[in-house]
C-alpha positions as a Markdown table, in Angstrom:
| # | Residue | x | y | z |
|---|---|---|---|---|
| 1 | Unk | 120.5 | 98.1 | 108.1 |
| 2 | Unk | 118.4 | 99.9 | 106.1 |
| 3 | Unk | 120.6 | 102.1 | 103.2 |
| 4 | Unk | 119.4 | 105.6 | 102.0 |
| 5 | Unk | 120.5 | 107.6 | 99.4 |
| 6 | Unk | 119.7 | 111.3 | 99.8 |
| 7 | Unk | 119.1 | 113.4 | 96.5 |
| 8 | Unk | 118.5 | 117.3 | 97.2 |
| 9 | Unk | 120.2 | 120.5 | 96.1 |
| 10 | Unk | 120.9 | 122.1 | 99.3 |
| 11 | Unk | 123.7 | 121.3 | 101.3 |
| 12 | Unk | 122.5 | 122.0 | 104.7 |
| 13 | Unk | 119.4 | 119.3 | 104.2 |
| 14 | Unk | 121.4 | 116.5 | 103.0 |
| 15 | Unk | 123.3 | 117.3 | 106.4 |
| 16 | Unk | 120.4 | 117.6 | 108.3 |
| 17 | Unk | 118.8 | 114.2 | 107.0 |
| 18 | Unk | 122.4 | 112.1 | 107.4 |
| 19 | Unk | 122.5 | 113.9 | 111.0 |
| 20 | Unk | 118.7 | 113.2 | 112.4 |
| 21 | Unk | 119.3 | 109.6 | 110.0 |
| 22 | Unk | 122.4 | 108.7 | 111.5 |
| 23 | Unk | 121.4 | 108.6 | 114.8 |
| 24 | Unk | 118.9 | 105.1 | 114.5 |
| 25 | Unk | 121.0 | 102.0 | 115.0 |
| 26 | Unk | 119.4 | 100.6 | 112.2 |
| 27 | Unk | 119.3 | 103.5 | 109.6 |
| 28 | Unk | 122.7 | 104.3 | 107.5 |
| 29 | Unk | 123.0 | 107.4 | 104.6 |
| 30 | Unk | 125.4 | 105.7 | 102.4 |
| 31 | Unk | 125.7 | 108.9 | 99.8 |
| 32 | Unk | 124.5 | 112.0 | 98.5 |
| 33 | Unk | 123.6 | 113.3 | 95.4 |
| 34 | Unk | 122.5 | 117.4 | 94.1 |
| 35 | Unk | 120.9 | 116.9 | 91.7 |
| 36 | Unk | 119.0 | 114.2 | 89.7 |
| 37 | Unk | 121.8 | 113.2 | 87.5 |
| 38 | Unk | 123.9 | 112.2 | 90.4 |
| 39 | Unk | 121.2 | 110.7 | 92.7 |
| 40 | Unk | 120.4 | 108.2 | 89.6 |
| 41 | Unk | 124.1 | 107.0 | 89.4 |
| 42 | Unk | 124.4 | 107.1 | 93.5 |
| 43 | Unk | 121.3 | 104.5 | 93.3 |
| 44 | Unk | 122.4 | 102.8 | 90.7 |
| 45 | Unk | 126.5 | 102.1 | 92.3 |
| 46 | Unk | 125.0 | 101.8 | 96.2 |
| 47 | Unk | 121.5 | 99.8 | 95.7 |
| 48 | Unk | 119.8 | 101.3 | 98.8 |
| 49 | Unk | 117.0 | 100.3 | 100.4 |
| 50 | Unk | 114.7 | 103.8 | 100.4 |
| 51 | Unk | 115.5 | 106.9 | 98.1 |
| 52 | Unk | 114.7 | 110.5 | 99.2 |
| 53 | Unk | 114.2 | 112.7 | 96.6 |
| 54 | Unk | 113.8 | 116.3 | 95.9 |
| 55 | Unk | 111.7 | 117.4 | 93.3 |
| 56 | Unk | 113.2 | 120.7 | 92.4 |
| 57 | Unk | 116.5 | 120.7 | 91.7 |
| 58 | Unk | 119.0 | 122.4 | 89.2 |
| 59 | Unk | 120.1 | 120.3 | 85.9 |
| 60 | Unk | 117.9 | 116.9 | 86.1 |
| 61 | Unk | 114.8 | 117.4 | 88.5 |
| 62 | Unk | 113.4 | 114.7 | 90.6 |
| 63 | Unk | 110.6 | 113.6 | 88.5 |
| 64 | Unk | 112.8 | 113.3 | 85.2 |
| 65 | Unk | 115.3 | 110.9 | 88.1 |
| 66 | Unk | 112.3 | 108.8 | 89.3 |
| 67 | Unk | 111.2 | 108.3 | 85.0 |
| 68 | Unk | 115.2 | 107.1 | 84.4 |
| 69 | Unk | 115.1 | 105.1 | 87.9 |
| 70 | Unk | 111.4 | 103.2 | 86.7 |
| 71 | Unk | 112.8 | 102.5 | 83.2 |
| 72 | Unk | 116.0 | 100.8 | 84.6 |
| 73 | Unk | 114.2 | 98.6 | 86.2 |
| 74 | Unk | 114.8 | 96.9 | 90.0 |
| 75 | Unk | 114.1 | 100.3 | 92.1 |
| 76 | Unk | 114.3 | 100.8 | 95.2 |
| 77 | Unk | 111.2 | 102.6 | 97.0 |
| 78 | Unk | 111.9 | 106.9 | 96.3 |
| 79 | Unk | 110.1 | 109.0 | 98.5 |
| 80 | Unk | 109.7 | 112.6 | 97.6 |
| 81 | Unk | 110.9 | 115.8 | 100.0 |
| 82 | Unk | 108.5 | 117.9 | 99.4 |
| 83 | Unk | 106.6 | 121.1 | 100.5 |
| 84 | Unk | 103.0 | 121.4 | 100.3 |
| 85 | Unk | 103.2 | 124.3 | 98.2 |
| 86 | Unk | 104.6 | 121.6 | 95.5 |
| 87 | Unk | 101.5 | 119.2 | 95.5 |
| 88 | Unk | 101.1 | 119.2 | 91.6 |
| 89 | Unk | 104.7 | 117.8 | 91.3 |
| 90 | Unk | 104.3 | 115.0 | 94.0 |
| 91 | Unk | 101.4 | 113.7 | 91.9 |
| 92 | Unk | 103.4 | 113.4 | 88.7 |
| 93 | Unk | 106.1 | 112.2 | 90.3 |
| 94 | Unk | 103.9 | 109.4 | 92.4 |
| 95 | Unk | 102.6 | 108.7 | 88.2 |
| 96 | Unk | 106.6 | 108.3 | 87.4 |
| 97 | Unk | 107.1 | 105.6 | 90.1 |
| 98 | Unk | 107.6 | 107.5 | 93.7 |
| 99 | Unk | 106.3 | 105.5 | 96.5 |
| 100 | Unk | 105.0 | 108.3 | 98.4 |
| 101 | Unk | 106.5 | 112.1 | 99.8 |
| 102 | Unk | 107.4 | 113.4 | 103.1 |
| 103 | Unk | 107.2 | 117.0 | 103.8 |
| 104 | Unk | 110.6 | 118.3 | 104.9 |
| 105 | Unk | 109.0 | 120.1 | 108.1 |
| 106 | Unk | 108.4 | 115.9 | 109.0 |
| 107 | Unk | 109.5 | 116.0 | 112.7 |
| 108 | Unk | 112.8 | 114.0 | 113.0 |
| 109 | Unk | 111.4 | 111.0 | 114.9 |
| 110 | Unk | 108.5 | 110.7 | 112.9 |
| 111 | Unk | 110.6 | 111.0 | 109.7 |
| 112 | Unk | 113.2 | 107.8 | 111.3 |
| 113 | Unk | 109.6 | 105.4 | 111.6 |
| 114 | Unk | 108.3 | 106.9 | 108.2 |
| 115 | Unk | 111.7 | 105.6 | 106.4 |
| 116 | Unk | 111.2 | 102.3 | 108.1 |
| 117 | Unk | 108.3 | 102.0 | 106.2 |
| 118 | Unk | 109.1 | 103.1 | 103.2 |
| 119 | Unk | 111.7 | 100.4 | 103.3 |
| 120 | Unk | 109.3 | 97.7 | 103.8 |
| 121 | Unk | 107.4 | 98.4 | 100.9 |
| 122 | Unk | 104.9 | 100.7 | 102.4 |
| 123 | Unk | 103.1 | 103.8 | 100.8 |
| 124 | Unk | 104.2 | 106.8 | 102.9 |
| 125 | Unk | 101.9 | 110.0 | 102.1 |
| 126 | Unk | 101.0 | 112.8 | 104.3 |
| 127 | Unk | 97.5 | 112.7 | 104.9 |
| 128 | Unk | 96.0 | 115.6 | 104.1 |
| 129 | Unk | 98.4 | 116.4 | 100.9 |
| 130 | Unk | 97.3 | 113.4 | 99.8 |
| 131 | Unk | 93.7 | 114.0 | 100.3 |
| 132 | Unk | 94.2 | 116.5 | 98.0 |
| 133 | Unk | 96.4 | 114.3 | 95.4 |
| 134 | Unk | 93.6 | 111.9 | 95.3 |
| 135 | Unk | 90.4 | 114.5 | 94.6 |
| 136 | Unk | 93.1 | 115.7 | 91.8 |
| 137 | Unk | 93.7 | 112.4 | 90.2 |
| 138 | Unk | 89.7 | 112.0 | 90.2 |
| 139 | Unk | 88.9 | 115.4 | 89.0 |
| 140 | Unk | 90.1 | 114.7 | 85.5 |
| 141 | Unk | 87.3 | 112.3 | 83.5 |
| 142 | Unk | 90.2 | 111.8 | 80.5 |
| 143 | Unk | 92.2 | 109.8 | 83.2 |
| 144 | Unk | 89.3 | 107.6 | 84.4 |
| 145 | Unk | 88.7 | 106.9 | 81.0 |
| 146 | Unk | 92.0 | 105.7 | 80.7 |
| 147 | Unk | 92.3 | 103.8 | 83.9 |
| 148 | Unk | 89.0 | 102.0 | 83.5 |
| 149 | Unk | 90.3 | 100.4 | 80.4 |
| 150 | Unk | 93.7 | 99.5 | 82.3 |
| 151 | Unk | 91.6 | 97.7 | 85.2 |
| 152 | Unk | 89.1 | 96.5 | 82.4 |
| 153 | Unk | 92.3 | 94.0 | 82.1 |
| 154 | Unk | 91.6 | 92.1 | 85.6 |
| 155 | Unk | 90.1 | 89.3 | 86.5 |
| 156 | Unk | 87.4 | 89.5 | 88.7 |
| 157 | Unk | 89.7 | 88.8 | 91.9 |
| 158 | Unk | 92.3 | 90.8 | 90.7 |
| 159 | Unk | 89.8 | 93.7 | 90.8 |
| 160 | Unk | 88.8 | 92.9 | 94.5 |
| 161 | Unk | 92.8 | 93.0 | 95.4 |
| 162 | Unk | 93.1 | 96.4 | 93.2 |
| 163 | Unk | 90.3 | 97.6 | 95.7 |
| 164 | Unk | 92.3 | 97.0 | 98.5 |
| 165 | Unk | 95.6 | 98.5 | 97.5 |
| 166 | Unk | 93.2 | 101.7 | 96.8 |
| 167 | Unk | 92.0 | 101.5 | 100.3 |
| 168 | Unk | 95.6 | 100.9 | 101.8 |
| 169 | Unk | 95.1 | 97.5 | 102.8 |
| 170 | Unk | 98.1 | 95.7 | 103.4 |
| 171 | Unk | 98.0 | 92.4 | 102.2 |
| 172 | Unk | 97.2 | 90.2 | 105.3 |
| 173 | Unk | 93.9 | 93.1 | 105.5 |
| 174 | Unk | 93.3 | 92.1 | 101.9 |
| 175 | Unk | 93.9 | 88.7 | 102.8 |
| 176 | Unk | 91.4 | 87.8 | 105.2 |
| 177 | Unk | 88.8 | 90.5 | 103.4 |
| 178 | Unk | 88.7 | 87.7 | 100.8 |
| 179 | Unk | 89.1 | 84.2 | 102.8 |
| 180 | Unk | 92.3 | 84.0 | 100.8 |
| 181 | Unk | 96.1 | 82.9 | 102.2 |
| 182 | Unk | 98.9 | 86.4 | 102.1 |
| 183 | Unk | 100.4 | 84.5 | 99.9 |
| 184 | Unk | 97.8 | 84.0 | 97.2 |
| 185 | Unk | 97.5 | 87.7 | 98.1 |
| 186 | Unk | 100.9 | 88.3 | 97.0 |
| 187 | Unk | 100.7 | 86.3 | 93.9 |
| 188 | Unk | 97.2 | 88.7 | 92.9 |
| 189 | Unk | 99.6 | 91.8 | 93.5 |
| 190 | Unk | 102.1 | 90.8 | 91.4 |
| 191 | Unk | 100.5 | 90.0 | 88.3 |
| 192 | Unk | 98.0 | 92.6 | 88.8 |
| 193 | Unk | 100.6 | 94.8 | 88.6 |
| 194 | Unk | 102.5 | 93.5 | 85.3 |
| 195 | Unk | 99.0 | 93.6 | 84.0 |
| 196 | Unk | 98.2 | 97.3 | 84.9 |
| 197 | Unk | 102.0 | 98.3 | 84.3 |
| 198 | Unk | 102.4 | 100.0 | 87.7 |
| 199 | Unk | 105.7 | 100.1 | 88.8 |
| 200 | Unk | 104.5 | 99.6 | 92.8 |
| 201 | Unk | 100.9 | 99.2 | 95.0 |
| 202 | Unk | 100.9 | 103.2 | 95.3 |
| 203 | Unk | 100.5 | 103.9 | 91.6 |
| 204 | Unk | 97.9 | 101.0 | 91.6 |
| 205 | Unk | 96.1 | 102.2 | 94.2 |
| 206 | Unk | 96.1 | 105.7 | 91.8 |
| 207 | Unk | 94.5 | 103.9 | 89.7 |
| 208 | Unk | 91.9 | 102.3 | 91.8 |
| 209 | Unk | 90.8 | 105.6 | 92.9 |
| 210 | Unk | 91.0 | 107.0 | 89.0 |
| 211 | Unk | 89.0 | 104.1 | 87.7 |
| 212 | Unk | 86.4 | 105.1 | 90.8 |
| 213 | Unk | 86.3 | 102.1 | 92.0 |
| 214 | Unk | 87.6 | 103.1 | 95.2 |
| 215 | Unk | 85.9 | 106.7 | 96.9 |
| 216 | Unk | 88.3 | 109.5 | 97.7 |
């Protein structure tokens, strides 16, 4: 089963998401939470596989839950509910540790696949917002300073893995790109990502494009 905690202010979507949710055999909403406060303990007692988050909530917001979630250590994937009208605040909160955003229009099927994803790890953006996250992230030359000296830390073959994070490989992709087994793949992730001090492959693969070593 995968376990989801649902973290939003209104009522009537937590409903809607346990409702559309509930109906996959393997997909259970084991609580809710209104604000950030309360979705932090909720993950914290429950241990879910996938977290969807709000951004804009009363009291604690999303982003401020996502920094306390990525200090504790240990959490689970979070994937933002967003709008597109609230881009700006899906790319800080993709900085703070959020493994991608859905955008609460996401038709009900598609958003059932999307958190079967999310719970295997995988970076789940919307394509076009995140077209737009990416020229963002790229725009401003302070942060490429800053993320050229964070990948300046890689070895050579860490770099070519950091590449393919930034391009959305998956690892078996990355794997065979570089005549190397997944699991010496895995390995490169997984220091790679002490070494940067990402908290997942979607805030390396930030980086990668912030560096510029991977186009837009």
């Amino acid at each position: 089963m995968v376990r989801v905690v649902v973290v939003d202010d209104e009522a009537m979507v937590c409903g809607f998401l346990r409702t559309i949710l509930g109906s996959a055999d393997d997909i259970e909403v084991v609580a809710e939470a209104h604000d950030g406060a309360a979705g932090v303990a909720a993950v914290r007692q429950h241990r879910p596989d996938v977290v969807l988050m709000d951004l804009r909530m009363p009291g604690m917001d999303g982003i401020t839950a996502i920094e306390r979630l990525a200090r504790g250590g240990d959490m689970p994937p979070v994937v933002v509910l967003t709008t597109f009208d609230a881009d700006q605040y899906v790319l800080r909160a993709l900085r703070a540790g959020a493994s991608g955003f859905l955008v609460k229009s996401t038709p009900p099927q598609d958003l059932i696949g999307l958190v079967r994803v999310a719970a295997e790890g995988h970076t789940v953006l919307s394509p076009a917002a995140a077209r737009r996250l990416v020229a963002a992230s790229t725009d401003a030359l302070a942060a490429r300073d800053r993320a050229r000296e964070r990948v300046a830390r890689l070895t050579e073959r860490e770099a070519e893995v950091l590449t393919g994070l930034g391009e959305g490989l998956s690892n078996a992709r990355i794997a065979a790109r570089l005549h190397l087994s997944e699991a010496t793949v895995k390995g490169y992730v997984s220091r790679m990502l002490d070494k940067l001090e990402c908290a997942n492959r979607t805030q390396a693969g930030l980086l990668a494009h912030d560096a510029g070593i991977v186009a837009p």
